[in-house]
DNA sequence: AAAAATAAATTGGTCAGACCAATATGAATG
DNA sequence: CATTCATATTGGTCTGACCAATTTATTTTT
C-alpha cells in the first residue's frame, strides 16, 4: 500500500497538516482523474485509510479526515485535567514551553503560503477583536495559534498544539469567554498577537519566541487572577449561606 | 463493516478455527456468488480484512489467513514516526523544547524525595554506563529523564514526556542502541546527564535547562551524523551493485 | 429581504462485464 | 518418474452505469 501514490499523498497531507480533522477529501472521481487511476482503485485506497482510522465517509457527502490523531493525544490529557485540580495551570506552563519555540521555528521556516494564511487569520482576528465579537475572537484566536503551529513545519509541534487547543477550549471554555469579555484584556491580547505576527512576518525568530512566551504568561496570569477572584466570591457566598443556615 | 455478512462469516471462521493460518479463502468469484454480492463489494471486504492483518493475498494465488503476528500501532503518533524518517528529528526538536524547561522546573520544585529518587536512578545509570552495559544504559537513561519529569511537578510535562519516551523507544530503538554502542558517545552522554543531575541537585534552574538542551542537541546531532553515515554506505553499496550489472 | 420549499448537481455505494498478469492445475512428453 | 507446456483459475485493474443520500443552487413564499 505504501507504493500507492494516492495513499502516500493523502497520508502526507494529513500528517503535514494540509488536511486536518474534519476536512473533506477530494471526491473519488477527482482523485481518480488527478492520479490517472480508476475509481475502483481509488476506492480501495480510501477503504484502507478508512480501516486504519484516518478517514471516514458519509454517503453522498464525501470522505473526511477523522480526529483519531488529535484524540489520541487530547483524550488522556482531558482525563488528567479532569482528575487534577491545579492541572489547568500546568497546562498553561506547558504551553509556555511549546508556543515560544513554535513561534521561533515558524519565524525561521514559514513559507510564503504559510505567511499568507497567517495574515488572513490575523486580519480576521483583528476584525472580530475590534468589533467586540467575543465568540469570533475566541475562534480566530485558536486558529491563529494553529496557523503558527503549521508554519513551524514540525509535525510533532503541530499535532500536539492542535490537540492541546481542543482540550484547552473544551475545559476552559468559560474562562476564555470571560477573558475576552473584558475590553482591556482583549486589547492586550490583540496587541500580543500583533507582536507575534510581526515577528514571524519579519522573520525574527527570537523576537517571536519572546512575544509568544509573554503572551502565554499574560494569559496564565490573567486567568489566575480570574480564578482567585472567583474563589473569593464563592467563599463569600458560602459564608453568607452558612450564616443563613446558622452553621 | 460489522453488518457485512461476508466479513462476519470469514472472521468467525478464523476466530473459531475452521480457517487457520495459511489456509486459502474461497476465491472472490466464489464468495461473490455464494453471498449474492458483486465482486467489487467482496473485494472491498477482503481489503478490510487485509488492512486489519487477518489475511494476505498473492496475485494469481488467492487469499490466505495470515499468522496474525501483524504489529498494530496503538498510537497514531508512533505510526507517523515509524513511517517518516524526517519526523524523528521533529520529535528531537520537540524534546529540545520540553526537556530544557522540564529540567528547569525540576531544579525549581524537586522535593527531597524527588532528589533521592533521582540520585538512585543516576547512580544506576552511572554504573551501567561505566560497565559498558548498553541495554541497561538505555533503560536507566529513559528512567533518568522520567524522574526529572516527575520532579518538575507538572502533570502535563510528566504525561507527555512519559508517552513520548515510549514512542521514542519503540521507533528509535535501533538508533539508540547504536548511539550507546560507541564508547566515546556513551561517555559524552553520561557527562551530559551528570551536568543535568548536578544542576537539579544544586537547584540551579537555568543551568539545568541549558544542560538538558545541550544534551538533546548532542543526541540530535549525533543521530543525524549516524543517519548521514548510513546513507553514505547505502549509496556506496548501490554504486557497487550498479557497476556489477553494468548499469 | 429573509426564510422555506424545490430542483439540480455532486458524491459515495453497488453492480456487471471485461482484460491482464501471476499462479495453479493437469495433460502431454521425455 | 520427472519435465515441459497448454489451460484454467485467481487476484488486480479498468470502464461505464445506476441508485440513494447529500449538498448546492434556484425558485417560491412569507
PDB file of N, CA and C in Angstrom, chain A residues 11 15 43-44 47-48 51-52 54 68-69 72-73 76-77 80-81 84 87 90-91 93-94 96-98 101 105 109 153-157 159-160, chain B residues 1 40 43-44 47-48 51-52 75-77 79-81 83-84 87 89-91 93-94 96-98 101 105 109 153-157 159-160 163:
ATOM      1  N   UNK A  11      -2.018  10.600   3.025  1.00  0.00           N
ATOM      2  CA  UNK A  11      -1.467  10.449   4.372  1.00  0.00           C
ATOM      3  C   UNK A  11      -0.481  11.585   4.666  1.00  0.00           C
ATOM      4  N   UNK A  15      -0.611  14.124   7.758  1.00  0.00           N
ATOM      5  CA  UNK A  15       0.491  14.220   8.712  1.00  0.00           C
ATOM      6  C   UNK A  15       1.053  15.635   8.736  1.00  0.00           C
ATOM      7  N   UNK A  43     -11.070   3.869  -4.644  1.00  0.00           N
ATOM      8  CA  UNK A  43     -11.962   3.441  -3.568  1.00  0.00           C
ATOM      9  C   UNK A  43     -11.289   2.428  -2.642  1.00  0.00           C
ATOM     10  N   UNK A  44     -10.507   1.514  -3.223  1.00  0.00           N
ATOM     11  CA  UNK A  44      -9.826   0.537  -2.372  1.00  0.00           C
ATOM     12  C   UNK A  44      -8.788   1.232  -1.497  1.00  0.00           C
ATOM     13  N   UNK A  47     -10.599   2.848   1.229  1.00  0.00           N
ATOM     14  CA  UNK A  47     -11.066   1.823   2.158  1.00  0.00           C
ATOM     15  C   UNK A  47      -9.984   1.478   3.176  1.00  0.00           C
ATOM     16  N   UNK A  48      -8.745   1.438   2.699  1.00  0.00           N
ATOM     17  CA  UNK A  48      -7.619   1.147   3.600  1.00  0.00           C
ATOM     18  C   UNK A  48      -7.480   2.249   4.644  1.00  0.00           C
ATOM     19  N   UNK A  51     -10.163   1.901   7.134  1.00  0.00           N
ATOM     20  CA  UNK A  51      -9.946   0.808   8.082  1.00  0.00           C
ATOM     21  C   UNK A  51      -8.872   1.181   9.106  1.00  0.00           C
ATOM     22  N   UNK A  52      -7.883   1.934   8.641  1.00  0.00           N
ATOM     23  CA  UNK A  52      -6.806   2.348   9.542  1.00  0.00           C
ATOM     24  C   UNK A  52      -7.250   3.468  10.477  1.00  0.00           C
ATOM     25  N   UNK A  54      -7.965   6.642   9.648  1.00  0.00           N
ATOM     26  CA  UNK A  54      -7.547   8.002   9.286  1.00  0.00           C
ATOM     27  C   UNK A  54      -8.715   8.835   8.769  1.00  0.00           C
ATOM     28  N   UNK A  68      -8.902  10.948  15.019  1.00  0.00           N
ATOM     29  CA  UNK A  68      -8.217   9.968  15.857  1.00  0.00           C
ATOM     30  C   UNK A  68      -6.836  10.450  16.294  1.00  0.00           C
ATOM     31  N   UNK A  69      -6.152  11.137  15.405  1.00  0.00           N
ATOM     32  CA  UNK A  69      -4.809  11.611  15.734  1.00  0.00           C
ATOM     33  C   UNK A  69      -4.882  12.619  16.868  1.00  0.00           C
ATOM     34  N   UNK A  72      -6.108  10.938  20.151  1.00  0.00           N
ATOM     35  CA  UNK A  72      -5.163  10.048  20.806  1.00  0.00           C
ATOM     36  C   UNK A  72      -4.299  10.811  21.790  1.00  0.00           C
ATOM     37  N   UNK A  73      -4.166  12.069  21.545  1.00  0.00           N
ATOM     38  CA  UNK A  73      -3.372  12.906  22.439  1.00  0.00           C
ATOM     39  C   UNK A  73      -4.247  13.641  23.437  1.00  0.00           C
ATOM     40  N   UNK A  76      -6.330  11.466  26.735  1.00  0.00           N
ATOM     41  CA  UNK A  76      -5.630  11.246  28.000  1.00  0.00           C
ATOM     42  C   UNK A  76      -5.401  12.550  28.754  1.00  0.00           C
ATOM     43  N   UNK A  77      -5.130  13.605  27.979  1.00  0.00           N
ATOM     44  CA  UNK A  77      -4.889  14.912  28.587  1.00  0.00           C
ATOM     45  C   UNK A  77      -6.139  15.420  29.292  1.00  0.00           C
ATOM     46  N   UNK A  80      -6.590  13.741  32.575  1.00  0.00           N
ATOM     47  CA  UNK A  80      -5.698  14.291  33.601  1.00  0.00           C
ATOM     48  C   UNK A  80      -6.257  15.596  34.147  1.00  0.00           C
ATOM     49  N   UNK A  81      -6.701  16.446  33.236  1.00  0.00           N
ATOM     50  CA  UNK A  81      -7.227  17.739  33.653  1.00  0.00           C
ATOM     51  C   UNK A  81      -8.470  17.581  34.522  1.00  0.00           C
ATOM     52  N   UNK A  84      -7.191  16.302  38.113  1.00  0.00           N
ATOM     53  CA  UNK A  84      -6.234  17.079  38.904  1.00  0.00           C
ATOM     54  C   UNK A  84      -6.679  18.532  39.005  1.00  0.00           C
ATOM     55  N   UNK A  87      -4.192  21.282  37.557  1.00  0.00           N
ATOM     56  CA  UNK A  87      -3.508  20.918  36.323  1.00  0.00           C
ATOM     57  C   UNK A  87      -3.755  21.909  35.197  1.00  0.00           C
ATOM     58  N   UNK A  90      -0.802  23.838  35.024  1.00  0.00           N
ATOM     59  CA  UNK A  90       0.259  23.011  34.460  1.00  0.00           C
ATOM     60  C   UNK A  90       0.173  23.045  32.945  1.00  0.00           C
ATOM     61  N   UNK A  91      -1.044  23.037  32.462  1.00  0.00           N
ATOM     62  CA  UNK A  91      -1.240  23.067  31.011  1.00  0.00           C
ATOM     63  C   UNK A  91      -0.724  24.378  30.423  1.00  0.00           C
ATOM     64  N   UNK A  93       1.564  26.225  31.728  1.00  0.00           N
ATOM     65  CA  UNK A  93       3.025  26.182  31.836  1.00  0.00           C
ATOM     66  C   UNK A  93       3.599  25.393  30.674  1.00  0.00           C
ATOM     67  N   UNK A  94       2.892  24.334  30.339  1.00  0.00           N
ATOM     68  CA  UNK A  94       3.308  23.501  29.214  1.00  0.00           C
ATOM     69  C   UNK A  94       3.241  24.296  27.916  1.00  0.00           C
ATOM     70  N   UNK A  96       3.514  27.403  27.652  1.00  0.00           N
ATOM     71  CA  UNK A  96       4.593  28.395  27.690  1.00  0.00           C
ATOM     72  C   UNK A  96       5.858  27.841  27.051  1.00  0.00           C
ATOM     73  N   UNK A  97       6.120  26.571  27.328  1.00  0.00           N
ATOM     74  CA  UNK A  97       7.305  25.936  26.746  1.00  0.00           C
ATOM     75  C   UNK A  97       7.147  25.749  25.248  1.00  0.00           C
ATOM     76  N   UNK A  98       5.953  25.321  24.859  1.00  0.00           N
ATOM     77  CA  UNK A  98       5.743  24.967  23.452  1.00  0.00           C
ATOM     78  C   UNK A  98       5.635  26.170  22.530  1.00  0.00           C
ATOM     79  N   UNK A 101       8.833  28.323  21.415  1.00  0.00           N
ATOM     80  CA  UNK A 101       9.696  27.686  20.429  1.00  0.00           C
ATOM     81  C   UNK A 101       8.974  27.472  19.108  1.00  0.00           C
ATOM     82  N   UNK A 105      10.359  28.653  15.484  1.00  0.00           N
ATOM     83  CA  UNK A 105      10.545  27.865  14.266  1.00  0.00           C
ATOM     84  C   UNK A 105       9.685  28.385  13.114  1.00  0.00           C
ATOM     85  N   UNK A 109      11.002  29.232   9.469  1.00  0.00           N
ATOM     86  CA  UNK A 109      10.738  28.326   8.339  1.00  0.00           C
ATOM     87  C   UNK A 109       9.481  28.613   7.541  1.00  0.00           C
ATOM     88  N   UNK A 153       6.485  23.915  10.698  1.00  0.00           N
ATOM     89  CA  UNK A 153       6.932  22.779   9.892  1.00  0.00           C
ATOM     90  C   UNK A 153       7.573  21.695  10.733  1.00  0.00           C
ATOM     91  N   UNK A 154       6.997  21.510  11.899  1.00  0.00           N
ATOM     92  CA  UNK A 154       7.391  20.376  12.739  1.00  0.00           C
ATOM     93  C   UNK A 154       6.108  19.629  13.074  1.00  0.00           C
ATOM     94  N   UNK A 155       6.003  18.399  12.561  1.00  0.00           N
ATOM     95  CA  UNK A 155       4.723  17.687  12.675  1.00  0.00           C
ATOM     96  C   UNK A 155       4.364  17.389  14.128  1.00  0.00           C
ATOM     97  N   UNK A 156       5.350  17.214  14.976  1.00  0.00           N
ATOM     98  CA  UNK A 156       5.058  16.918  16.382  1.00  0.00           C
ATOM     99  C   UNK A 156       4.481  18.158  17.062  1.00  0.00           C
ATOM    100  N   UNK A 157       5.173  19.273  16.908  1.00  0.00           N
ATOM    101  CA  UNK A 157       4.659  20.535  17.445  1.00  0.00           C
ATOM    102  C   UNK A 157       3.228  20.759  16.981  1.00  0.00           C
ATOM    103  N   UNK A 159       0.838  18.716  15.770  1.00  0.00           N
ATOM    104  CA  UNK A 159      -0.224  17.847  16.264  1.00  0.00           C
ATOM    105  C   UNK A 159      -0.446  18.029  17.764  1.00  0.00           C
ATOM    106  N   UNK A 160       0.627  18.218  18.497  1.00  0.00           N
ATOM    107  CA  UNK A 160       0.477  18.403  19.941  1.00  0.00           C
ATOM    108  C   UNK A 160      -0.269  19.696  20.241  1.00  0.00           C
TER     109      UNK A 160
ATOM    110  N   UNK B   1     -19.012  -2.047   8.661  1.00  0.00           N
ATOM    111  CA  UNK B   1     -18.411  -3.301   8.167  1.00  0.00           C
ATOM    112  C   UNK B   1     -18.932  -4.506   8.942  1.00  0.00           C
ATOM    113  N   UNK B  40     -16.946  -6.549  -6.625  1.00  0.00           N
ATOM    114  CA  UNK B  40     -16.421  -5.283  -6.099  1.00  0.00           C
ATOM    115  C   UNK B  40     -16.562  -5.239  -4.578  1.00  0.00           C
ATOM    116  N   UNK B  43     -14.407  -7.691  -2.804  1.00  0.00           N
ATOM    117  CA  UNK B  43     -13.018  -7.232  -2.776  1.00  0.00           C
ATOM    118  C   UNK B  43     -12.801  -6.168  -1.702  1.00  0.00           C
ATOM    119  N   UNK B  44     -13.760  -5.271  -1.556  1.00  0.00           N
ATOM    120  CA  UNK B  44     -13.600  -4.233  -0.525  1.00  0.00           C
ATOM    121  C   UNK B  44     -13.616  -4.862   0.864  1.00  0.00           C
ATOM    122  N   UNK B  47     -10.329  -6.388   1.389  1.00  0.00           N
ATOM    123  CA  UNK B  47      -9.349  -5.321   1.594  1.00  0.00           C
ATOM    124  C   UNK B  47      -9.316  -4.902   3.060  1.00  0.00           C
ATOM    125  N   UNK B  48     -10.501  -4.858   3.672  1.00  0.00           N
ATOM    126  CA  UNK B  48     -10.577  -4.505   5.089  1.00  0.00           C
ATOM    127  C   UNK B  48      -9.861  -5.545   5.940  1.00  0.00           C
ATOM    128  N   UNK B  51      -6.214  -5.126   5.554  1.00  0.00           N
ATOM    129  CA  UNK B  51      -5.684  -3.982   6.297  1.00  0.00           C
ATOM    130  C   UNK B  51      -5.619  -4.278   7.790  1.00  0.00           C
ATOM    131  N   UNK B  52      -6.618  -5.037   8.252  1.00  0.00           N
ATOM    132  CA  UNK B  52      -6.654  -5.384   9.676  1.00  0.00           C
ATOM    133  C   UNK B  52      -5.629  -6.462  10.019  1.00  0.00           C
ATOM    134  N   UNK B  75      -0.702   3.795  19.007  1.00  0.00           N
ATOM    135  CA  UNK B  75      -0.602   5.245  18.997  1.00  0.00           C
ATOM    136  C   UNK B  75      -0.379   5.754  17.578  1.00  0.00           C
ATOM    137  N   UNK B  76      -1.281   6.581  17.071  1.00  0.00           N
ATOM    138  CA  UNK B  76      -1.119   7.119  15.717  1.00  0.00           C
ATOM    139  C   UNK B  76       0.192   7.872  15.549  1.00  0.00           C
ATOM    140  N   UNK B  77       0.623   8.513  16.625  1.00  0.00           N
ATOM    141  CA  UNK B  77       1.881   9.252  16.574  1.00  0.00           C
ATOM    142  C   UNK B  77       3.044   8.294  16.317  1.00  0.00           C
ATOM    143  N   UNK B  79       2.875   5.616  14.665  1.00  0.00           N
ATOM    144  CA  UNK B  79       2.828   5.209  13.262  1.00  0.00           C
ATOM    145  C   UNK B  79       3.492   6.248  12.371  1.00  0.00           C
ATOM    146  N   UNK B  80       3.228   7.507  12.667  1.00  0.00           N
ATOM    147  CA  UNK B  80       3.858   8.582  11.897  1.00  0.00           C
ATOM    148  C   UNK B  80       5.367   8.479  11.993  1.00  0.00           C
ATOM    149  N   UNK B  81       5.847   8.305  13.214  1.00  0.00           N
ATOM    150  CA  UNK B  81       7.287   8.252  13.431  1.00  0.00           C
ATOM    151  C   UNK B  81       7.908   7.035  12.752  1.00  0.00           C
ATOM    152  N   UNK B  83       6.912   5.624  10.037  1.00  0.00           N
ATOM    153  CA  UNK B  83       6.873   5.697   8.579  1.00  0.00           C
ATOM    154  C   UNK B  83       7.509   6.955   7.989  1.00  0.00           C
ATOM    155  N   UNK B  84       7.940   7.854   8.848  1.00  0.00           N
ATOM    156  CA  UNK B  84       8.586   9.070   8.350  1.00  0.00           C
ATOM    157  C   UNK B  84       9.921   9.282   9.046  1.00  0.00           C
ATOM    158  N   UNK B  87      10.414  12.763  10.562  1.00  0.00           N
ATOM    159  CA  UNK B  87       9.686  13.144  11.766  1.00  0.00           C
ATOM    160  C   UNK B  87      10.486  12.823  13.026  1.00  0.00           C
ATOM    161  N   UNK B  89      13.451  13.730  13.632  1.00  0.00           N
ATOM    162  CA  UNK B  89      14.152  14.946  14.048  1.00  0.00           C
ATOM    163  C   UNK B  89      13.172  16.009  14.521  1.00  0.00           C
ATOM    164  N   UNK B  90      11.948  15.928  14.018  1.00  0.00           N
ATOM    165  CA  UNK B  90      10.899  16.782  14.573  1.00  0.00           C
ATOM    166  C   UNK B  90      10.679  16.443  16.039  1.00  0.00           C
ATOM    167  N   UNK B  91      10.710  15.147  16.306  1.00  0.00           N
ATOM    168  CA  UNK B  91      10.499  14.706  17.684  1.00  0.00           C
ATOM    169  C   UNK B  91      11.639  15.186  18.579  1.00  0.00           C
ATOM    170  N   UNK B  93      13.486  17.779  18.078  1.00  0.00           N
ATOM    171  CA  UNK B  93      13.315  19.226  18.212  1.00  0.00           C
ATOM    172  C   UNK B  93      12.273  19.531  19.279  1.00  0.00           C
ATOM    173  N   UNK B  94      11.237  18.713  19.278  1.00  0.00           N
ATOM    174  CA  UNK B  94      10.181  18.857  20.278  1.00  0.00           C
ATOM    175  C   UNK B  94      10.728  18.572  21.674  1.00  0.00           C
ATOM    176  N   UNK B  96      13.686  18.951  22.579  1.00  0.00           N
ATOM    177  CA  UNK B  96      14.579  20.071  22.924  1.00  0.00           C
ATOM    178  C   UNK B  96      13.809  21.148  23.673  1.00  0.00           C
ATOM    179  N   UNK B  97      12.601  21.411  23.214  1.00  0.00           N
ATOM    180  CA  UNK B  97      11.774  22.415  23.882  1.00  0.00           C
ATOM    181  C   UNK B  97      11.327  21.942  25.253  1.00  0.00           C
ATOM    182  N   UNK B  98      10.909  20.691  25.307  1.00  0.00           N
ATOM    183  CA  UNK B  98      10.327  20.185  26.545  1.00  0.00           C
ATOM    184  C   UNK B  98      11.335  19.948  27.640  1.00  0.00           C
ATOM    185  N   UNK B 101      12.957  22.970  29.669  1.00  0.00           N
ATOM    186  CA  UNK B 101      12.074  23.593  30.658  1.00  0.00           C
ATOM    187  C   UNK B 101      11.711  22.620  31.767  1.00  0.00           C
ATOM    188  N   UNK B 105      12.095  23.361  35.732  1.00  0.00           N
ATOM    189  CA  UNK B 105      11.077  23.270  36.785  1.00  0.00           C
ATOM    190  C   UNK B 105      11.473  22.229  37.840  1.00  0.00           C
ATOM    191  N   UNK B 109      11.552  22.861  41.765  1.00  0.00           N
ATOM    192  CA  UNK B 109      10.495  22.343  42.628  1.00  0.00           C
ATOM    193  C   UNK B 109      10.749  20.974  43.238  1.00  0.00           C
ATOM    194  N   UNK B 153       6.993  18.370  38.789  1.00  0.00           N
ATOM    195  CA  UNK B 153       5.693  18.579  39.443  1.00  0.00           C
ATOM    196  C   UNK B 153       4.689  19.278  38.519  1.00  0.00           C
ATOM    197  N   UNK B 154       4.766  18.926  37.285  1.00  0.00           N
ATOM    198  CA  UNK B 154       3.770  19.397  36.323  1.00  0.00           C
ATOM    199  C   UNK B 154       3.202  18.151  35.643  1.00  0.00           C
ATOM    200  N   UNK B 155       1.933  17.865  35.901  1.00  0.00           N
ATOM    201  CA  UNK B 155       1.358  16.602  35.424  1.00  0.00           C
ATOM    202  C   UNK B 155       1.346  16.501  33.906  1.00  0.00           C
ATOM    203  N   UNK B 156       1.249  17.648  33.242  1.00  0.00           N
ATOM    204  CA  UNK B 156       1.234  17.620  31.779  1.00  0.00           C
ATOM    205  C   UNK B 156       2.611  17.240  31.237  1.00  0.00           C
ATOM    206  N   UNK B 157       3.632  17.932  31.726  1.00  0.00           N
ATOM    207  CA  UNK B 157       5.001  17.575  31.344  1.00  0.00           C
ATOM    208  C   UNK B 157       5.239  16.080  31.575  1.00  0.00           C
ATOM    209  N   UNK B 159       3.139  13.559  31.853  1.00  0.00           N
ATOM    210  CA  UNK B 159       2.388  12.685  30.946  1.00  0.00           C
ATOM    211  C   UNK B 159       2.991  12.690  29.537  1.00  0.00           C
ATOM    212  N   UNK B 160       3.252  13.884  29.025  1.00  0.00           N
ATOM    213  CA  UNK B 160       3.740  13.986  27.648  1.00  0.00           C
ATOM    214  C   UNK B 160       5.113  13.344  27.496  1.00  0.00           C
ATOM    215  N   UNK B 163       4.784   9.510  27.638  1.00  0.00           N
ATOM    216  CA  UNK B 163       4.289   8.867  26.420  1.00  0.00           C
ATOM    217  C   UNK B 163       5.261   9.067  25.265  1.00  0.00           C
TER     218      UNK B 163
END
